[in-house]
Tab-separated table of C-alpha atoms (C1' of nucleotides) in Angstrom:
chain	number	residue	atom	x	y	z
D	273	UNK	CA	-102.199	155.275	86.228
D	274	UNK	CA	-99.829	154.475	83.084
D	275	UNK	CA	-96.461	156.756	83.130
D	276	UNK	CA	-95.058	157.318	79.807
D	277	UNK	CA	-91.680	157.848	80.722
D	278	UNK	CA	-89.168	157.056	82.953
D	279	UNK	CA	-89.179	160.754	84.377
D	280	UNK	CA	-90.778	160.482	87.314
D	281	UNK	CA	-88.329	157.921	88.937
D	282	UNK	CA	-86.090	159.492	90.811
D	283	UNK	CA	-83.181	157.894	89.501
D	284	UNK	CA	-83.631	159.104	86.477
D	285	UNK	CA	-84.162	162.612	87.888
D	286	UNK	CA	-80.388	162.229	89.627
D	287	UNK	CA	-78.667	161.039	86.051
D	288	UNK	CA	-75.747	162.953	85.328
D	289	UNK	CA	-76.615	162.072	81.105
D	290	UNK	CA	-80.299	162.100	80.392
D	291	UNK	CA	-81.012	160.564	77.302
D	292	UNK	CA	-84.276	161.879	75.217
D	293	UNK	CA	-87.224	160.557	77.119
D	294	UNK	CA	-90.579	159.581	75.864
D	295	UNK	CA	-91.807	163.032	77.769
D	296	UNK	CA	-89.209	164.780	75.544
D	297	UNK	CA	-90.534	163.092	72.690
D	298	UNK	CA	-94.523	164.021	73.197
D	299	UNK	CA	-93.815	167.876	74.247
D	300	UNK	CA	-91.398	168.075	70.900
D	301	UNK	CA	-94.087	165.801	68.719
D	302	UNK	CA	-96.777	168.386	69.879
D	303	UNK	CA	-94.598	171.345	69.624
D	304	UNK	CA	-94.157	170.427	66.163
D	305	UNK	CA	-97.422	170.248	65.674
D	306	UNK	CA	-98.522	173.377	67.117
D	307	UNK	CA	-96.345	176.210	67.566
D	308	UNK	CA	-97.282	179.515	66.625
D	309	UNK	CA	-95.697	180.253	63.734
D	310	UNK	CA	-93.699	183.549	65.600
D	311	UNK	CA	-90.716	186.320	63.202
D	312	UNK	CA	-88.322	185.477	65.714
D	313	UNK	CA	-88.950	181.157	65.157
D	314	UNK	CA	-88.385	181.926	61.788
D	315	UNK	CA	-85.179	180.452	60.974
D	316	UNK	CA	-83.979	183.068	59.014
D	317	UNK	CA	-84.811	185.324	61.591
D	318	UNK	CA	-81.033	187.024	63.157
D	319	UNK	CA	-79.529	186.800	66.528
D	320	UNK	CA	-80.684	190.430	66.368
D	321	UNK	CA	-83.722	190.006	65.480
D	322	UNK	CA	-83.670	187.129	69.171
D	323	UNK	CA	-82.442	189.750	71.207
D	324	UNK	CA	-85.407	191.859	70.394
D	325	UNK	CA	-87.982	189.967	70.927
D	326	UNK	CA	-86.110	188.501	74.427
D	327	UNK	CA	-85.843	191.489	75.851
D	328	UNK	CA	-89.059	193.191	74.728
D	329	UNK	CA	-90.836	190.088	75.297
D	330	UNK	CA	-89.336	190.425	79.330
D	331	UNK	CA	-92.619	190.900	80.920
D	332	UNK	CA	-94.647	192.007	78.223
D	333	UNK	CA	-97.263	189.792	76.601
D	334	UNK	CA	-96.835	188.333	72.478
D	335	UNK	CA	-99.363	190.061	71.199
D	336	UNK	CA	-98.352	193.407	72.012
D	337	UNK	CA	-94.490	192.957	71.516
D	338	UNK	CA	-95.406	191.950	68.073
D	339	UNK	CA	-96.462	195.675	66.056
D	340	UNK	CA	-93.754	196.364	67.596
D	341	UNK	CA	-90.593	193.680	66.641
D	342	UNK	CA	-91.336	194.312	63.099
D	343	UNK	CA	-90.777	197.662	63.868
D	344	UNK	CA	-87.934	198.194	65.015
D	345	UNK	CA	-86.571	195.166	62.771
D	346	UNK	CA	-86.830	197.480	60.392
D	347	UNK	CA	-85.897	200.716	61.037
D	348	UNK	CA	-82.770	198.840	62.960
D	349	UNK	CA	-81.708	195.351	61.195
D	350	UNK	CA	-78.311	195.569	62.768
D	351	UNK	CA	-77.148	196.265	66.591
D	352	UNK	CA	-74.912	199.392	64.434
D	353	UNK	CA	-77.937	200.565	62.866
D	354	UNK	CA	-79.577	200.820	66.479
D	355	UNK	CA	-76.261	202.145	67.660
D	356	UNK	CA	-75.446	204.833	65.574
D	357	UNK	CA	-79.211	207.082	66.735
D	358	UNK	CA	-79.316	208.220	69.883
D	359	UNK	CA	-80.534	206.242	72.500
D	360	UNK	CA	-83.881	208.773	73.173
D	361	UNK	CA	-84.681	206.717	69.794
D	362	UNK	CA	-84.510	203.825	71.011
D	363	UNK	CA	-86.842	205.093	74.293
D	364	UNK	CA	-89.341	206.602	72.189
D	365	UNK	CA	-89.651	203.404	69.381
D	366	UNK	CA	-90.183	201.464	72.694
D	367	UNK	CA	-93.765	202.851	72.615
D	368	UNK	CA	-95.831	201.042	75.276
D	369	UNK	CA	-94.542	198.253	76.155
D	370	UNK	CA	-93.776	199.430	79.445
D	371	UNK	CA	-90.864	198.939	81.141
D	372	UNK	CA	-88.949	201.566	78.850
D	373	UNK	CA	-85.745	201.019	80.547
D	374	UNK	CA	-85.051	198.250	78.700
D	375	UNK	CA	-85.759	200.425	75.579
D	376	UNK	CA	-82.047	202.323	77.065
D	377	UNK	CA	-80.747	198.563	77.848
D	378	UNK	CA	-81.336	197.502	74.232
D	379	UNK	CA	-79.401	200.549	73.029
D	380	UNK	CA	-76.848	200.143	75.409
D	381	UNK	CA	-76.419	196.730	74.305
D	382	UNK	CA	-76.043	197.303	70.601
D	383	UNK	CA	-73.143	199.764	70.843
D	384	UNK	CA	-71.592	197.028	73.202
D	385	UNK	CA	-71.619	195.086	70.564
D	386	UNK	CA	-70.471	197.507	67.880
D	387	UNK	CA	-67.944	197.991	69.890
D	388	UNK	CA	-66.744	194.652	71.748
D	389	UNK	CA	-67.990	192.299	68.858
D	390	UNK	CA	-67.987	193.662	65.910
D	391	UNK	CA	-71.075	194.475	65.652
D	392	UNK	CA	-71.881	190.895	65.939
D	393	UNK	CA	-74.257	189.471	68.986
D	394	UNK	CA	-72.410	187.277	71.013
D	395	UNK	CA	-72.915	183.562	70.864
D	396	UNK	CA	-72.243	182.829	74.369
D	397	UNK	CA	-74.224	182.637	77.539
D	398	UNK	CA	-71.139	184.277	79.252
D	399	UNK	CA	-70.852	187.348	76.671
D	400	UNK	CA	-74.299	188.068	76.659
D	401	UNK	CA	-74.319	188.125	80.335
D	402	UNK	CA	-72.150	190.843	80.628
D	403	UNK	CA	-74.510	193.111	77.819
D	404	UNK	CA	-76.705	195.895	79.502
D	405	UNK	CA	-80.094	193.662	80.076
D	406	UNK	CA	-79.216	190.334	79.383
D	407	UNK	CA	-79.776	188.557	82.526
D	408	UNK	CA	-79.452	184.554	83.089
D	409	UNK	CA	-83.122	183.779	81.185
D	410	UNK	CA	-81.312	186.027	77.689
D	411	UNK	CA	-78.147	184.798	77.561
D	412	UNK	CA	-79.593	181.215	77.698
D	413	UNK	CA	-82.614	181.898	75.256
D	414	UNK	CA	-80.419	184.115	72.647
D	415	UNK	CA	-77.335	181.064	72.740
D	416	UNK	CA	-80.350	178.224	72.275
D	417	UNK	CA	-82.247	179.694	70.185
D	418	UNK	CA	-80.137	182.176	67.912
D	419	UNK	CA	-77.118	179.624	68.384
D	420	UNK	CA	-78.250	176.033	68.717
D	421	UNK	CA	-76.326	175.617	72.114
D	422	UNK	CA	-77.658	173.591	74.420
D	423	UNK	CA	-78.305	175.720	77.628
D	424	UNK	CA	-80.526	175.096	80.677
D	425	UNK	CA	-83.215	178.179	79.334
D	426	UNK	CA	-85.301	178.505	82.952
D	427	UNK	CA	-88.340	180.929	82.501
D	428	UNK	CA	-91.316	181.244	84.256
D	429	UNK	CA	-93.176	179.293	81.509
D	430	UNK	CA	-90.840	176.935	82.341
D	431	UNK	CA	-90.536	177.106	85.422
D	432	UNK	CA	-94.961	176.498	86.035
D	433	UNK	CA	-93.980	173.979	83.620
D	434	UNK	CA	-91.891	171.853	86.053
D	435	UNK	CA	-93.437	172.725	88.803
D	436	UNK	CA	-96.368	171.225	87.858
D	437	UNK	CA	-95.461	168.152	86.137
D	438	UNK	CA	-92.663	166.700	88.681
D	439	UNK	CA	-93.233	168.201	92.341
D	440	UNK	CA	-97.029	169.039	91.988
D	441	UNK	CA	-97.496	172.281	92.387
D	442	UNK	CA	-99.733	174.357	91.340
D	443	UNK	CA	-97.116	177.353	90.502
D	444	UNK	CA	-93.472	177.404	91.716
D	445	UNK	CA	-91.836	179.083	94.083
D	446	UNK	CA	-91.663	183.097	94.174
D	447	UNK	CA	-88.361	182.935	93.314
D	448	UNK	CA	-85.482	180.378	91.151
D	449	UNK	CA	-83.973	178.876	93.467
D	450	UNK	CA	-80.804	176.157	92.964
D	451	UNK	CA	-83.206	172.804	92.547
D	452	UNK	CA	-85.116	174.059	90.237
D	453	UNK	CA	-82.294	175.289	88.330
D	454	UNK	CA	-80.532	171.698	88.724
D	455	UNK	CA	-84.182	169.453	87.475
D	456	UNK	CA	-83.570	171.894	85.169
D	457	UNK	CA	-80.326	171.114	83.706
D	458	UNK	CA	-81.062	167.455	84.556
D	459	UNK	CA	-84.137	167.569	82.256
D	460	UNK	CA	-81.928	169.094	79.397
D	461	UNK	CA	-81.428	166.487	76.762
D	462	UNK	CA	-77.879	165.623	75.427
D	463	UNK	CA	-77.869	166.530	72.137
D	464	UNK	CA	-77.115	170.079	71.358
D	465	UNK	CA	-80.849	170.509	68.403
D	466	UNK	CA	-83.304	168.290	70.475
D	467	UNK	CA	-82.204	170.755	73.820
D	468	UNK	CA	-83.152	173.608	71.926
D	469	UNK	CA	-86.276	172.665	70.721
D	470	UNK	CA	-86.843	171.184	74.599
D	471	UNK	CA	-86.058	174.386	75.748
D	472	UNK	CA	-88.638	175.920	72.839
D	473	UNK	CA	-91.142	173.142	73.648
D	474	UNK	CA	-91.255	173.585	77.227
D	475	UNK	CA	-91.736	177.557	77.123
D	476	UNK	CA	-94.732	176.833	74.450
D	477	UNK	CA	-96.500	174.174	77.004
D	478	UNK	CA	-96.538	176.999	79.463
D	479	UNK	CA	-97.275	179.671	77.959
D	480	UNK	CA	-100.449	178.156	74.781
D	481	UNK	CA	-100.635	175.417	77.347
D	482	UNK	CA	-99.969	175.094	80.874
D	483	UNK	CA	-101.207	179.083	81.696
D	484	UNK	CA	-101.241	180.511	85.235
D	485	UNK	CA	-105.277	180.937	85.448
D	486	UNK	CA	-106.260	178.212	83.517
D	487	UNK	CA	-104.261	175.604	82.111
D	488	UNK	CA	-106.599	173.376	79.359
D	489	UNK	CA	-105.307	169.384	81.019
D	490	UNK	CA	-107.560	168.842	78.554
D	491	UNK	CA	-105.182	169.944	75.549
D	492	UNK	CA	-101.870	168.444	76.829
D	493	UNK	CA	-99.553	165.885	75.814
D	494	UNK	CA	-97.865	165.022	79.256
D	495	UNK	CA	-101.646	165.628	81.142
D	496	UNK	CA	-100.761	162.197	82.376
D	497	UNK	CA	-97.093	162.567	83.832
D	498	UNK	CA	-98.226	165.089	85.242
D	499	UNK	CA	-98.113	165.450	89.004
D	500	UNK	CA	-100.035	168.806	90.024
D	501	UNK	CA	-103.190	166.765	88.147
D	502	UNK	CA	-102.277	162.954	89.803
D	503	UNK	CA	-102.993	164.969	92.848
D	504	UNK	CA	-105.958	166.898	91.597
D	505	UNK	CA	-104.418	170.138	90.327
D	506	UNK	CA	-104.743	171.721	94.232
D	507	UNK	CA	-105.036	175.201	94.492
D	508	UNK	CA	-101.296	177.039	95.582
D	509	UNK	CA	-100.245	177.607	98.473
D	510	UNK	CA	-98.442	180.710	98.674
D	511	UNK	CA	-100.242	183.698	97.814
D	512	UNK	CA	-98.862	185.650	95.190
D	513	UNK	CA	-98.417	189.806	96.622
D	514	UNK	CA	-99.999	191.760	93.767
D	515	UNK	CA	-97.922	195.160	93.143
D	516	UNK	CA	-99.579	198.333	93.772
D	517	UNK	CA	-100.608	201.242	90.872
D	518	UNK	CA	-102.709	204.059	91.569
D	519	UNK	CA	-100.843	206.555	93.413
D	520	UNK	CA	-97.022	205.249	92.919
D	521	UNK	CA	-93.835	206.533	91.910
D	522	UNK	CA	-94.163	204.584	88.812
D	523	UNK	CA	-97.401	205.784	87.282
D	524	UNK	CA	-95.905	209.166	87.468
D	525	UNK	CA	-93.136	207.824	85.980
D	526	UNK	CA	-94.563	205.902	83.520
D	527	UNK	CA	-97.384	208.992	82.416
D	528	UNK	CA	-93.824	210.923	82.077
D	529	UNK	CA	-92.194	209.133	79.838
D	530	UNK	CA	-95.222	209.338	77.375
D	531	UNK	CA	-95.816	212.836	77.748
D	532	UNK	CA	-91.332	212.861	76.303
D	533	UNK	CA	-91.969	210.560	74.469
D	534	UNK	CA	-94.703	212.658	72.257
D	535	UNK	CA	-92.913	215.485	72.715
D	536	UNK	CA	-90.692	216.302	69.759
D	537	UNK	CA	-88.445	218.615	71.077
D	538	UNK	CA	-87.683	219.704	74.168
D	539	UNK	CA	-90.259	220.343	77.102
D	540	UNK	CA	-89.948	223.073	79.543
D	541	UNK	CA	-89.697	221.371	83.106
D	542	UNK	CA	-91.627	223.069	84.569
D	543	UNK	CA	-94.935	222.050	82.078
D	544	UNK	CA	-93.963	218.080	83.445
D	545	UNK	CA	-94.235	219.299	87.550
D	546	UNK	CA	-97.568	222.307	87.146
D	547	UNK	CA	-100.180	221.462	84.559
D	548	UNK	CA	-99.817	221.754	80.814
D	549	UNK	CA	-99.948	225.863	80.650
D	550	UNK	CA	-97.898	227.157	77.422
D	551	UNK	CA	-98.215	225.118	74.770
D	552	UNK	CA	-98.115	227.825	72.096
D	553	UNK	CA	-102.197	227.753	71.408
D	554	UNK	CA	-101.897	224.020	73.164
D	555	UNK	CA	-104.761	222.454	74.406
D	556	UNK	CA	-106.359	223.824	76.792
D	557	UNK	CA	-105.591	221.995	80.609
D	558	UNK	CA	-106.896	218.176	81.242
D	559	UNK	CA	-107.686	217.444	77.931
D	560	UNK	CA	-106.979	214.143	77.100
D	561	UNK	CA	-109.208	213.187	73.918
D	562	UNK	CA	-105.768	213.102	71.833
D	563	UNK	CA	-105.047	210.426	72.740
D	564	UNK	CA	-101.384	208.320	75.246
D	565	UNK	CA	-99.537	208.987	71.787
D	566	UNK	CA	-100.443	212.373	71.018
D	567	UNK	CA	-99.035	215.193	73.257
D	568	UNK	CA	-101.920	217.387	74.436
D	569	UNK	CA	-103.476	213.633	75.647
D	570	UNK	CA	-100.039	212.573	77.480
D	571	UNK	CA	-100.033	216.031	79.370
D	572	UNK	CA	-103.363	215.419	80.210
D	573	UNK	CA	-103.089	212.036	81.131
D	574	UNK	CA	-99.977	212.560	83.612
D	575	UNK	CA	-102.081	216.029	84.689
D	576	UNK	CA	-104.689	214.405	85.488
D	577	UNK	CA	-103.552	211.696	87.616
D	578	UNK	CA	-103.571	214.764	90.761
D	579	UNK	CA	-100.394	213.657	92.012
D	580	UNK	CA	-98.836	216.037	94.504
D	581	UNK	CA	-96.465	218.393	92.318
D	582	UNK	CA	-93.600	216.220	95.082
D	583	UNK	CA	-94.092	213.560	93.738
D	584	UNK	CA	-93.548	214.949	89.955
D	585	UNK	CA	-90.605	216.095	91.681
D	586	UNK	CA	-89.745	213.037	92.452
D	587	UNK	CA	-90.004	210.807	89.169
D	588	UNK	CA	-88.595	213.440	87.578
D	589	UNK	CA	-85.757	213.307	89.515
D	590	UNK	CA	-86.077	209.296	88.773
D	591	UNK	CA	-86.053	209.830	85.356
D	592	UNK	CA	-82.953	211.601	84.745
D	593	UNK	CA	-81.049	209.491	87.409
D	594	UNK	CA	-81.854	205.985	84.783
D	595	UNK	CA	-80.923	208.021	82.211
D	596	UNK	CA	-84.437	208.210	80.613
D	597	UNK	CA	-84.441	211.538	80.721
D	598	UNK	CA	-82.171	214.773	80.062
D	599	UNK	CA	-82.240	218.482	81.383
D	600	UNK	CA	-80.431	220.485	78.862
D	601	UNK	CA	-81.469	224.257	79.912
D	602	UNK	CA	-84.667	223.941	82.013
D	603	UNK	CA	-86.085	221.582	79.303
D	604	UNK	CA	-86.022	218.472	79.415
D	605	UNK	CA	-86.626	215.500	76.755
D	606	UNK	CA	-85.164	211.829	75.885
D	607	UNK	CA	-81.925	211.133	76.215
D	608	UNK	CA	-79.872	212.058	73.065
V	254	DC	C1'	-82.499	190.250	98.402
V	255	DA	C1'	-86.421	192.341	98.224
V	256	DG	C1'	-88.191	196.579	96.038
V	257	DC	C1'	-88.394	198.824	92.042
V	258	DC	C1'	-89.354	198.885	87.618
V	259	DG	C1'	-94.843	199.744	82.875
V	260	DT	C1'	-98.534	198.391	80.532
V	261	DG	C1'	-102.662	196.385	79.329
V	262	DG	C1'	-105.806	192.694	78.462
V	263	DT	C1'	-108.151	188.723	81.273
V	264	DT	C1'	-111.055	187.178	85.211
M	171	DT	C1'	-114.212	195.518	89.379
M	172	DA	C1'	-109.930	195.041	91.771
M	173	DA	C1'	-106.277	191.579	91.163
M	174	DC	C1'	-103.904	189.295	88.313
M	175	DC	C1'	-100.189	188.348	85.041
M	176	DA	C1'	-96.927	188.842	81.309
M	177	DA	C1'	-90.261	184.946	77.169
M	178	DG	C1'	-86.573	189.177	83.677
M	179	DG	C1'	-83.091	192.491	85.208
M	180	DC	C1'	-81.523	195.419	88.360
M	181	DT	C1'	-79.233	197.309	93.199
DNA sequence: CAGCCGTGGTT
DNA sequence: TAACCAAGGCT
């Protein structure tokens, strides 16, 4: 089998200044043809729009982010506009994206951007990293995609592509290793613009072709250079540890936040711990037909879990501790 | 650093 | 259907 570039040659990988290779060309050319048209990839998209997208995309699929992102950018076109509202508004409009603490952190990031950066999303990895909810991946991604900087962007897609293409493994290690970072740095083209395109292209390749479950190797632009394919696509050597869900505090917290999002005014604490007792003329207990985004349905879902009151107490304490909820005069509400 | 933090579509 | 998985971050 012919190797289309010298990248698989260890001598190349050990070099500092990596020149563009045929591999770079193939992947970026594929990206030019096949990239999905996503709103945050529009050249007119602001750095703020890109930051919001990156945070929303943390552990959340693109298709679910799209409508919420559009609503956010319409409602809060700049960090200043989000920062001028209570944090609870961010949580409320987070919808069902999951991990609602991200909304809280994005709101805090907006405030920091206003107070410390004059309302302009910072452009360096270091300044971005100091923002709440912005870690190594998001900082590099925003610096690269919003400001055209040459950064080593490593997300789960890029890790998987590298693991297969170069290491011949089905999946990357459970946690990002120093060796992986080093390899990603060495693969990064020297040219700023090309490096940005390379980062985006490899990420897209992992998201669309080199997927975790059923990779479409037949459509891959670098299939003939892939060590994993060459090895006969061996199965993963480690079993990913699944995360429990049913019966966990997380499940109760999630249902509880859904109730707070759906509520237009503070709710009596007892309503979150016991059943939906007094909703005025409100719904009878156990009603779920109203849907998860309406108060009766959200309350029905929370109490339909049949979790012990102690677990409700623990979940609520966690929410209060995390700042996802506040208590005023015995009533619970989203943060102000 | 291992565990925790949501949600819903897919297999 | 239970399990897996999705542009991670924080403690």
